[in-house]
Every structure is written in C-alpha cells, then in structure tokens.
mmCIF file of C-alpha atoms and ligand atoms in Angstrom:
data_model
loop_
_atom_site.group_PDB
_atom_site.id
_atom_site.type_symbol
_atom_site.label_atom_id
_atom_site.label_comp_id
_atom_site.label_asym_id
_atom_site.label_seq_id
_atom_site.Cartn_x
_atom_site.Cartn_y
_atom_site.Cartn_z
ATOM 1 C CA UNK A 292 54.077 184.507 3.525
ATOM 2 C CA UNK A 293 50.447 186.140 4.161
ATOM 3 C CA UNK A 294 48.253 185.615 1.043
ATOM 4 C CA UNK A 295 44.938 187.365 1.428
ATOM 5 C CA UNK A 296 41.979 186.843 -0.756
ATOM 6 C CA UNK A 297 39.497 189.576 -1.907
ATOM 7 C CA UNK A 298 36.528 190.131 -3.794
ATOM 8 C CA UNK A 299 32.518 190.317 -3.316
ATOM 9 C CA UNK A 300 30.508 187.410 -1.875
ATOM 10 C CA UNK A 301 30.559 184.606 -3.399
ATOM 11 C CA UNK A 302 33.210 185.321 -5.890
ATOM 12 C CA UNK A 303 34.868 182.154 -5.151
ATOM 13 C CA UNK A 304 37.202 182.806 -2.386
ATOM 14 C CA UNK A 305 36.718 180.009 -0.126
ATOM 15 C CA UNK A 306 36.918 177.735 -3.376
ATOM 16 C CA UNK A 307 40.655 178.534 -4.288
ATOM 17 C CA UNK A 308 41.825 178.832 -0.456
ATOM 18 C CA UNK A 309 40.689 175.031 0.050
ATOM 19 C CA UNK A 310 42.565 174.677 -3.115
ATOM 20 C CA UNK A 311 45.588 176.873 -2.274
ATOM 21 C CA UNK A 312 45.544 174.855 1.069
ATOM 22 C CA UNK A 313 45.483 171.337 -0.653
ATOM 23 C CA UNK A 314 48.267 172.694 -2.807
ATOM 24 C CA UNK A 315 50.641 173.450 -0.313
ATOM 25 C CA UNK A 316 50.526 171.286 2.116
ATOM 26 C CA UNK A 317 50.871 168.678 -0.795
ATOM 27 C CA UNK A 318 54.570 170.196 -1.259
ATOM 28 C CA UNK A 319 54.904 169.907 2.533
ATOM 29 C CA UNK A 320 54.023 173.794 3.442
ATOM 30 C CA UNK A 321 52.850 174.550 6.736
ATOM 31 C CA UNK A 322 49.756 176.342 6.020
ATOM 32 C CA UNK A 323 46.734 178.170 8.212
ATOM 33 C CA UNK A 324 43.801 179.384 6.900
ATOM 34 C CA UNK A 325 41.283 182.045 8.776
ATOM 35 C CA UNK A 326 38.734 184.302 7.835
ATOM 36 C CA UNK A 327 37.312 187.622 8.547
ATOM 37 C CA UNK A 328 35.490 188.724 10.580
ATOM 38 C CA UNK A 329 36.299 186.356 12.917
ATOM 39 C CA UNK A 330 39.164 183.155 13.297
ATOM 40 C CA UNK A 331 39.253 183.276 17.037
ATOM 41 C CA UNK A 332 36.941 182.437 19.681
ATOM 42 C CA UNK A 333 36.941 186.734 20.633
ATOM 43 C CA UNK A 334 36.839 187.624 16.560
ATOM 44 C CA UNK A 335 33.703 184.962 16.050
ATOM 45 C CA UNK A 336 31.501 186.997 18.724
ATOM 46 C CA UNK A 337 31.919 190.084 16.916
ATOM 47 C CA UNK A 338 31.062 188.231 13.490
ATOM 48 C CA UNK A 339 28.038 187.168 15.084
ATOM 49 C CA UNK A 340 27.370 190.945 15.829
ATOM 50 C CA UNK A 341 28.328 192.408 12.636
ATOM 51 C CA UNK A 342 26.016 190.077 10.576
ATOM 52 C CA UNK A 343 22.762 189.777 13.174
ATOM 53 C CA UNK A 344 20.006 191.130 11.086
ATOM 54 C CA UNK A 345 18.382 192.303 13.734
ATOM 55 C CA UNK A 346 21.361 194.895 14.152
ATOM 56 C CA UNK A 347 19.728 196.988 11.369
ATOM 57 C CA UNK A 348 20.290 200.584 13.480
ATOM 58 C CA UNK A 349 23.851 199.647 13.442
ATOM 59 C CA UNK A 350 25.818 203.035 13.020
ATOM 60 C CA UNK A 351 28.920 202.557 9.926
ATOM 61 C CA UNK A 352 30.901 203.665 12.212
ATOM 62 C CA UNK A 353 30.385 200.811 14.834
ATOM 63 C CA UNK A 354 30.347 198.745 12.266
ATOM 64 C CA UNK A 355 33.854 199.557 10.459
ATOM 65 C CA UNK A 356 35.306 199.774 14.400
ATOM 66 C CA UNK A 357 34.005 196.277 15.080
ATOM 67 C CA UNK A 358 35.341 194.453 11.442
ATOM 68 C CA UNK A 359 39.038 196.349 13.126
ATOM 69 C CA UNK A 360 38.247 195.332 16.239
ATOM 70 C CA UNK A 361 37.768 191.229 15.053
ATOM 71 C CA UNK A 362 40.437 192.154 12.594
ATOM 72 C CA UNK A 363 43.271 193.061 15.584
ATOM 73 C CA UNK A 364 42.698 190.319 17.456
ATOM 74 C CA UNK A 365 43.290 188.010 14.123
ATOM 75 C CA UNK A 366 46.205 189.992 13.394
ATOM 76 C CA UNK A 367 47.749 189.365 16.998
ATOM 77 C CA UNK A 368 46.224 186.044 17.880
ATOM 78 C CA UNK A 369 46.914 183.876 15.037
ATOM 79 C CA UNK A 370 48.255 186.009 12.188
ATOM 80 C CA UNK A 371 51.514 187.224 13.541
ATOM 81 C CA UNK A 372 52.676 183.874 15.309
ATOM 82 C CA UNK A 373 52.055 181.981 12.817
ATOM 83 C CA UNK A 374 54.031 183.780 10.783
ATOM 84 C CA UNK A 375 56.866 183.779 13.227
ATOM 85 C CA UNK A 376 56.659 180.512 12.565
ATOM 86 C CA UNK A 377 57.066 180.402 9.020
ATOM 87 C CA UNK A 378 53.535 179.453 8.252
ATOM 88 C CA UNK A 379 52.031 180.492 5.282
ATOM 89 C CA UNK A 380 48.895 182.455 6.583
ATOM 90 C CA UNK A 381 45.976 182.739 4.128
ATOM 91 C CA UNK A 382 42.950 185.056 4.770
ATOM 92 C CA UNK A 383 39.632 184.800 3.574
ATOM 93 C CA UNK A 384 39.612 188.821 3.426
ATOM 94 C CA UNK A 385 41.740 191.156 5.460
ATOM 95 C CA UNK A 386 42.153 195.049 5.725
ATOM 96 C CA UNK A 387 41.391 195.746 1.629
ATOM 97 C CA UNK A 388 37.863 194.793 2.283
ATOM 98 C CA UNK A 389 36.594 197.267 4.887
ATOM 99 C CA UNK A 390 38.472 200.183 2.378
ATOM 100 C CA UNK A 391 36.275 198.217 -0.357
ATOM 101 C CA UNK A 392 32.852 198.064 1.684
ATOM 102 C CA UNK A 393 32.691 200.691 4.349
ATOM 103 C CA UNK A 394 35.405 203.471 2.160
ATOM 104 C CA UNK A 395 34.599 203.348 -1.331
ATOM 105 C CA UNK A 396 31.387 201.879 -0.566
ATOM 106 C CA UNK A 397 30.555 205.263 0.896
ATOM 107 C CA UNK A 398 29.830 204.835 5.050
ATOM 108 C CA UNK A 399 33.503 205.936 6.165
ATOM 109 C CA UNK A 400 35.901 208.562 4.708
ATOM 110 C CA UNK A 401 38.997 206.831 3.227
ATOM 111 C CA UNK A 402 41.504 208.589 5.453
ATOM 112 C CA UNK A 403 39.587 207.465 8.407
ATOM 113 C CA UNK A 404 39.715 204.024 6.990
ATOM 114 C CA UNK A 405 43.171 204.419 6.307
ATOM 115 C CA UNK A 406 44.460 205.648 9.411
ATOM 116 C CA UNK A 407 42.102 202.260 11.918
ATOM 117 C CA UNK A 408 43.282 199.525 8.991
ATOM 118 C CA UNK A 409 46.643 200.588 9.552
ATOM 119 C CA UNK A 410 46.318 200.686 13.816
ATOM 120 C CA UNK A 411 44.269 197.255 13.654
ATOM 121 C CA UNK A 412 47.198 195.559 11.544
ATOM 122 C CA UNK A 413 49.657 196.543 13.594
ATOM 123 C CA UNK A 414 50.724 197.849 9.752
ATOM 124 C CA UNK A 415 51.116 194.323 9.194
ATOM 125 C CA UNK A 416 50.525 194.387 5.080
ATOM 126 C CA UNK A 417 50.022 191.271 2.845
ATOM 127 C CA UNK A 418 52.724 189.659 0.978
ATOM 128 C CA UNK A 419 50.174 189.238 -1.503
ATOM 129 C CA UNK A 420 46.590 189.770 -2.110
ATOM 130 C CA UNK A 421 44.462 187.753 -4.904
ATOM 131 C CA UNK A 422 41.084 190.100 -6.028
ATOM 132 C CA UNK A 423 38.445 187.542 -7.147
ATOM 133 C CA UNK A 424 36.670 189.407 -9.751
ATOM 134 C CA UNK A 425 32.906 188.992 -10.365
ATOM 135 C CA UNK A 426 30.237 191.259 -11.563
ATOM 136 C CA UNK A 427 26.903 191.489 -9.363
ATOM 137 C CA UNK A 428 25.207 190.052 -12.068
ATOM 138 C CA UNK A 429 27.675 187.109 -11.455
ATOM 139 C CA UNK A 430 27.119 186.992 -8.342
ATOM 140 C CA UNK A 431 22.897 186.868 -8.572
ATOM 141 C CA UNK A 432 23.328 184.189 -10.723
ATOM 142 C CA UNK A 433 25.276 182.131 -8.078
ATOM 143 C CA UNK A 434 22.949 183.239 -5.042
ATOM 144 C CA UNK A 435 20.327 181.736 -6.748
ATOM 145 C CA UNK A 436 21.989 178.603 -7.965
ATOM 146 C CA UNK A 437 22.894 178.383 -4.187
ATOM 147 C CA UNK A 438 19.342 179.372 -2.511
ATOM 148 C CA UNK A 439 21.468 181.300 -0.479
ATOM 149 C CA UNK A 440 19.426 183.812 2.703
ATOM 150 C CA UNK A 441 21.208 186.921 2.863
ATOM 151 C CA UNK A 442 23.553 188.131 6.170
ATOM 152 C CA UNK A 443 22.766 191.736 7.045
ATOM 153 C CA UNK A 444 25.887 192.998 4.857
ATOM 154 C CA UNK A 445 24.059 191.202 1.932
ATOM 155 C CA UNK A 446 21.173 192.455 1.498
ATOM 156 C CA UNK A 447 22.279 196.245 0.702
ATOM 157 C CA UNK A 448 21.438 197.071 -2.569
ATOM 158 C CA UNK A 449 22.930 196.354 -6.135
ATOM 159 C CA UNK A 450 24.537 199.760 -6.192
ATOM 160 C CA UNK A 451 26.090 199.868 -3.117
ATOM 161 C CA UNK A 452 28.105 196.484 -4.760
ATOM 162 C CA UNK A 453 28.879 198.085 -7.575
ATOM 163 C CA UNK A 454 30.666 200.576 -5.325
ATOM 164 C CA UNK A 455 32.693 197.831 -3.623
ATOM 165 C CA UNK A 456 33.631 195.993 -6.824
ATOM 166 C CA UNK A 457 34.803 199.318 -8.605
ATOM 167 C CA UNK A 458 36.681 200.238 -4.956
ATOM 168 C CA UNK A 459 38.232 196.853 -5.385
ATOM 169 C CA UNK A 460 39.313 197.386 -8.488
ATOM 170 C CA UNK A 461 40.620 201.336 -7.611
ATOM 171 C CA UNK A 462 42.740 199.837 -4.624
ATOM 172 C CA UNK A 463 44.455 197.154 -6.571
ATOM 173 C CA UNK A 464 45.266 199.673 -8.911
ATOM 174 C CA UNK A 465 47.172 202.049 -6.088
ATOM 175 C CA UNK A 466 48.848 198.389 -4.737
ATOM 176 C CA UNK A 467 50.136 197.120 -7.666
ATOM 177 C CA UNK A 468 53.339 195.672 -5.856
ATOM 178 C CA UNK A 469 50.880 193.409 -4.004
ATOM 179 C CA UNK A 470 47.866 192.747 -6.426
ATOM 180 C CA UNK A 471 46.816 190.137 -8.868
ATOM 181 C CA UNK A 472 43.414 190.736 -10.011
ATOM 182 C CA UNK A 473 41.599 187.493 -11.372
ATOM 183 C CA UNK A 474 38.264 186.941 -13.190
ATOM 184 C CA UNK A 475 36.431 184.883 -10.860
ATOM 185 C CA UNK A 476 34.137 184.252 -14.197
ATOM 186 C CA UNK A 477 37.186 181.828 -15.638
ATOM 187 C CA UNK A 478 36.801 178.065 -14.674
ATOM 188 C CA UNK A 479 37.742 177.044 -11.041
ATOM 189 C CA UNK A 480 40.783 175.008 -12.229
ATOM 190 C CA UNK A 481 42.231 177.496 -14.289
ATOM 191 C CA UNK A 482 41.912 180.040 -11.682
ATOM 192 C CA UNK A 483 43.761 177.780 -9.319
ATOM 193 C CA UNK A 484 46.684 177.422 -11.501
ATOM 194 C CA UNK A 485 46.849 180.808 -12.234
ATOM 195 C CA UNK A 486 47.308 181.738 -8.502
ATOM 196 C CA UNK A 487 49.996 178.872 -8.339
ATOM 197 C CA UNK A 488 51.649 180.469 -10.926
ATOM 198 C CA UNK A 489 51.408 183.443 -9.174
ATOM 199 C CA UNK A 490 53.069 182.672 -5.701
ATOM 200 C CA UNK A 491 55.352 180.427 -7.360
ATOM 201 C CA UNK A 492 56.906 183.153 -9.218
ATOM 202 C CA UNK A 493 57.510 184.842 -5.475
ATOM 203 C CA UNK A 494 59.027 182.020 -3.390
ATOM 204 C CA UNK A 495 60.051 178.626 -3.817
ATOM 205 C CA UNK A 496 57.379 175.982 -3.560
HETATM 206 P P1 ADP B 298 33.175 183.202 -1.535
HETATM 207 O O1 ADP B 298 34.029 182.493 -0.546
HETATM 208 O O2 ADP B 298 33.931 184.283 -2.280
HETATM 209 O O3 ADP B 298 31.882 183.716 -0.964
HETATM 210 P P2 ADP B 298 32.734 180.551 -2.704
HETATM 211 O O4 ADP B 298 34.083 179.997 -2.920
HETATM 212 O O5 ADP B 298 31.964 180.071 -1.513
HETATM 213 O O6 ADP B 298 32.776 182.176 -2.705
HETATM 214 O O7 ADP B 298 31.921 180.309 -4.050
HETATM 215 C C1 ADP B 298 30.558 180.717 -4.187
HETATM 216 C C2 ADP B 298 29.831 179.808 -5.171
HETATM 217 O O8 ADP B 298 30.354 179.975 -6.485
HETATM 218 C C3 ADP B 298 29.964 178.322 -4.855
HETATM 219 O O9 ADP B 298 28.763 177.672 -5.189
HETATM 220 C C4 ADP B 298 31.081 177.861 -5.770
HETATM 221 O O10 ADP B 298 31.010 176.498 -6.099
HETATM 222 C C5 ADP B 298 30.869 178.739 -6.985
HETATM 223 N N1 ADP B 298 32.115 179.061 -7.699
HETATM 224 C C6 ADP B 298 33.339 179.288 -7.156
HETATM 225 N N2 ADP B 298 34.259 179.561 -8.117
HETATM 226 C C7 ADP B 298 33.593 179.518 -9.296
HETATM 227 C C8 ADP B 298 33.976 179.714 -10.665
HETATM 228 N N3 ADP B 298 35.235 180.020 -11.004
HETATM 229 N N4 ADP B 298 33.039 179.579 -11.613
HETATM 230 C C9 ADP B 298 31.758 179.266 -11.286
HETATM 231 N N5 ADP B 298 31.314 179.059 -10.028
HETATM 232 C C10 ADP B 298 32.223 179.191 -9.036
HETATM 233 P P1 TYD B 299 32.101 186.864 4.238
HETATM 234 O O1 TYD B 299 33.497 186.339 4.400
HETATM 235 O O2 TYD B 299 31.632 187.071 2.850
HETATM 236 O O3 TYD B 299 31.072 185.917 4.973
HETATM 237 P P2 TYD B 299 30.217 184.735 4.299
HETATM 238 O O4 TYD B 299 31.243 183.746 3.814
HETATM 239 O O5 TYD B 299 29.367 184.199 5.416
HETATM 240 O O6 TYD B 299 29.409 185.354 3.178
HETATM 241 O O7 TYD B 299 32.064 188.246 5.016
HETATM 242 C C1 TYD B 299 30.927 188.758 5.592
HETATM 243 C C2 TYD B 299 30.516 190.113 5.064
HETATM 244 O O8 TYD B 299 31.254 191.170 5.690
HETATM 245 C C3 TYD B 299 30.722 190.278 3.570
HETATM 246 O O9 TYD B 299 29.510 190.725 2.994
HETATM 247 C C4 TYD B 299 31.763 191.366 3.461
HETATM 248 C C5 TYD B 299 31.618 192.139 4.729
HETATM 249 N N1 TYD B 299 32.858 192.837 5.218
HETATM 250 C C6 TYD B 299 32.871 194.236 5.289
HETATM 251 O O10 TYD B 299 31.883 194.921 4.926
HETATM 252 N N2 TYD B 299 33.990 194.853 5.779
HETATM 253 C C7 TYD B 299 35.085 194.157 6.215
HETATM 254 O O11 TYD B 299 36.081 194.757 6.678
HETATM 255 C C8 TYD B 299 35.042 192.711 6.134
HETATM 256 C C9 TYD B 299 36.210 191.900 6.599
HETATM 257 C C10 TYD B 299 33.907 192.097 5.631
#
C-alpha cells in the first residue's frame, strides 16, 4: 500500500508518519518511510538545490522540473520496489503537493502540472493520501513555538499559503476515492487513531 501525507509545513506530517510507522510495524508490517524532495542519495542533492536560499532567481519552472525530477528517482528507486515487495511505502508528500504549491499556488498552469506529475510517477497514484489540515495562522503559531529559520519555499508570503491550503483542499475534493482530509488542529493522538481507522477500514492490519 502507498500512503502519502499532505498538507502545509508544519501541519504535523512527520508526527503521525513516526506514529503510522510505530503502528505497523507493531502488527508486524514491513514498512518504509521517505520524504520529498529527496529519499535517495540523487533526490537529497536536488533538495539541497530546491531549498538553498541563495537560489532566489530560481525560475518556477526549474523549480517544479527539479521537485519531478527528485520525485522520479523516488518513484523508481525506492517507491516501486518496495512495493513489489509488499512494503507499505509512506511519503512525507508526493505528487499532490507540487499541484498544491507550484499549480494552485499560481507559478505553473495545472495542465502542465498535470501532464510532468503524471510522467515523474510513472502514473504511479497513491493508495491513499492523508491532507493534514492547518490554517496559516496555525501554522505561525507553531513556527514560533518552534524558533524555526525559514527554507527558501518558506518564506513566500501568507497569501501565497493560503493558495496552497485552499488548492489542497480543491484537489482532495476532485480525489475523493483517495482522500481523507484531517484537522491537523485536533490532538496528536486522536489524529493518529483516526488515520488507523482509516487504513484499517482498507486492508487488514
Ligand atoms: P510537518 O512534518 O508537517 O512539517 P511536524 O510533524 O514536524 O509537521 O509538526 C510540526 C510541529 O507541530 C511540531 O512541533 C509538532 O510537535 C507540532 N504538532 C504536530 N501535530 C500537532 C497537533 N495535532 N497539535 C499541535 N501541535 C502539533
Ligand atoms: P518539507 O517536507 O516541508 O521540508 P521540511 O520538513 O524541511 O520543512 O518540504 C519542503 C518544501 O518544499 C515545503 O515548503 C513544500 C515544498 N514543496 C513544493 O513546493 N512542491 C513540491 O512538489 C514538494 C514535494 C514540496
């Protein structure tokens, strides 16, 4: 199964995959975890790129080619086999975010975005997809708690986030067969048990 998690920075994704991970491999799952950009050695070099702040003439258009770029090598690397090998494969973010950030947040025309996601996957889609929600206001709040610096991607402005959390929010709408939209705002624990519920009601854990 490939579970991918969504959602703006710091909306708790990294939280509930540790979680998710403890979980399963508790009921004997064979799980791997990676994020994006990056989860191999090739996909971490282009990370570094994508979130250099000294990159700031970076044209969108580099930029959404080089999140595909570290995204296809995932995909082919690690993703696939693993799931040849009945792994479960969870992502911290896959092909959802760069139609979140670089599509609806305005840089790259959804058809374009589209058309590359589907390339870079291989069409590889997710099983299922978990969208953290959080407002920007949430997520201030945690930045600070956190005394947090901010990557290049970060420190765009507040309505440029806005854009990406209502995008998030359009695309689980059109994926509804894949989707579960959570409030990240809900206490960690409960959140964890609702994704439980969740995957449990799809295969046999
Ligand atoms: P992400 O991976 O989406 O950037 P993290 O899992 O790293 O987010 O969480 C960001 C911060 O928010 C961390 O300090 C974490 O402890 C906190 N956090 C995570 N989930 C919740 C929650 N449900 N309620 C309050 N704080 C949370
Ligand atoms: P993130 O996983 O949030 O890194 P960190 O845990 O260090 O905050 O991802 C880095 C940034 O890249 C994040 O702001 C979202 C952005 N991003 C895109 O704009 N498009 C994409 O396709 C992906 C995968 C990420």
């Amino acid at each position: 199964m490939f579970i991918t998690f969504e959602g703006i920075d710091l909306s708790g994704k990294s939280t509930q995959i540790i979680l998710l991970k403890e979980y399963l491999n508790s009921k004997r799952k064979k799980v791997i975890t990676v994020r994006e950009p990056g989860g191999t050695q090739i996909s971490e070099k282009i990370r570094d790129i994508l979130l250099d702040k000294k990159n700031l003439n970076m044209e969108y258009l580099t930029e959404f080619l080089l999140f595909s770029s570290s995204r296809h090598q995932l995909t082919k690397e690690v993703i696939i086999p693993n799931l040849k090998k009945k792994y479960f494969v969870i992502s911290d973010r896959y092909y959802d975010s760069s139609t979140a950030y670089q599509g609806y947040g305005g840089m790259i025309e959804l058809k374009t975005i589209r058309y590359v996601n589907n390339i870079a996957s291989g069409a590889l889609t997710p099983d299922l997809t978990f969208l953290i929600n959080i407002s920007i206001e949430e997520c201030i709040k945690r930045k600070k708690l956190m005394n947090k610096t901010e990557d290049r991607i970060e420190q765009k402005k507040v309505s440029y986030f806005n854009k990406v959390i209502k995008g998030y929010l359009q695309i689980a709408k059109n994926n509804k067969n894949r989707f579960v939209v959570i409030d990240g705002t809900k206490p960690i624990q409960e959140i964890h048990s609702e994704i439980i519920s969740v995957i449990k009601s799809k295969v046999k854990i």
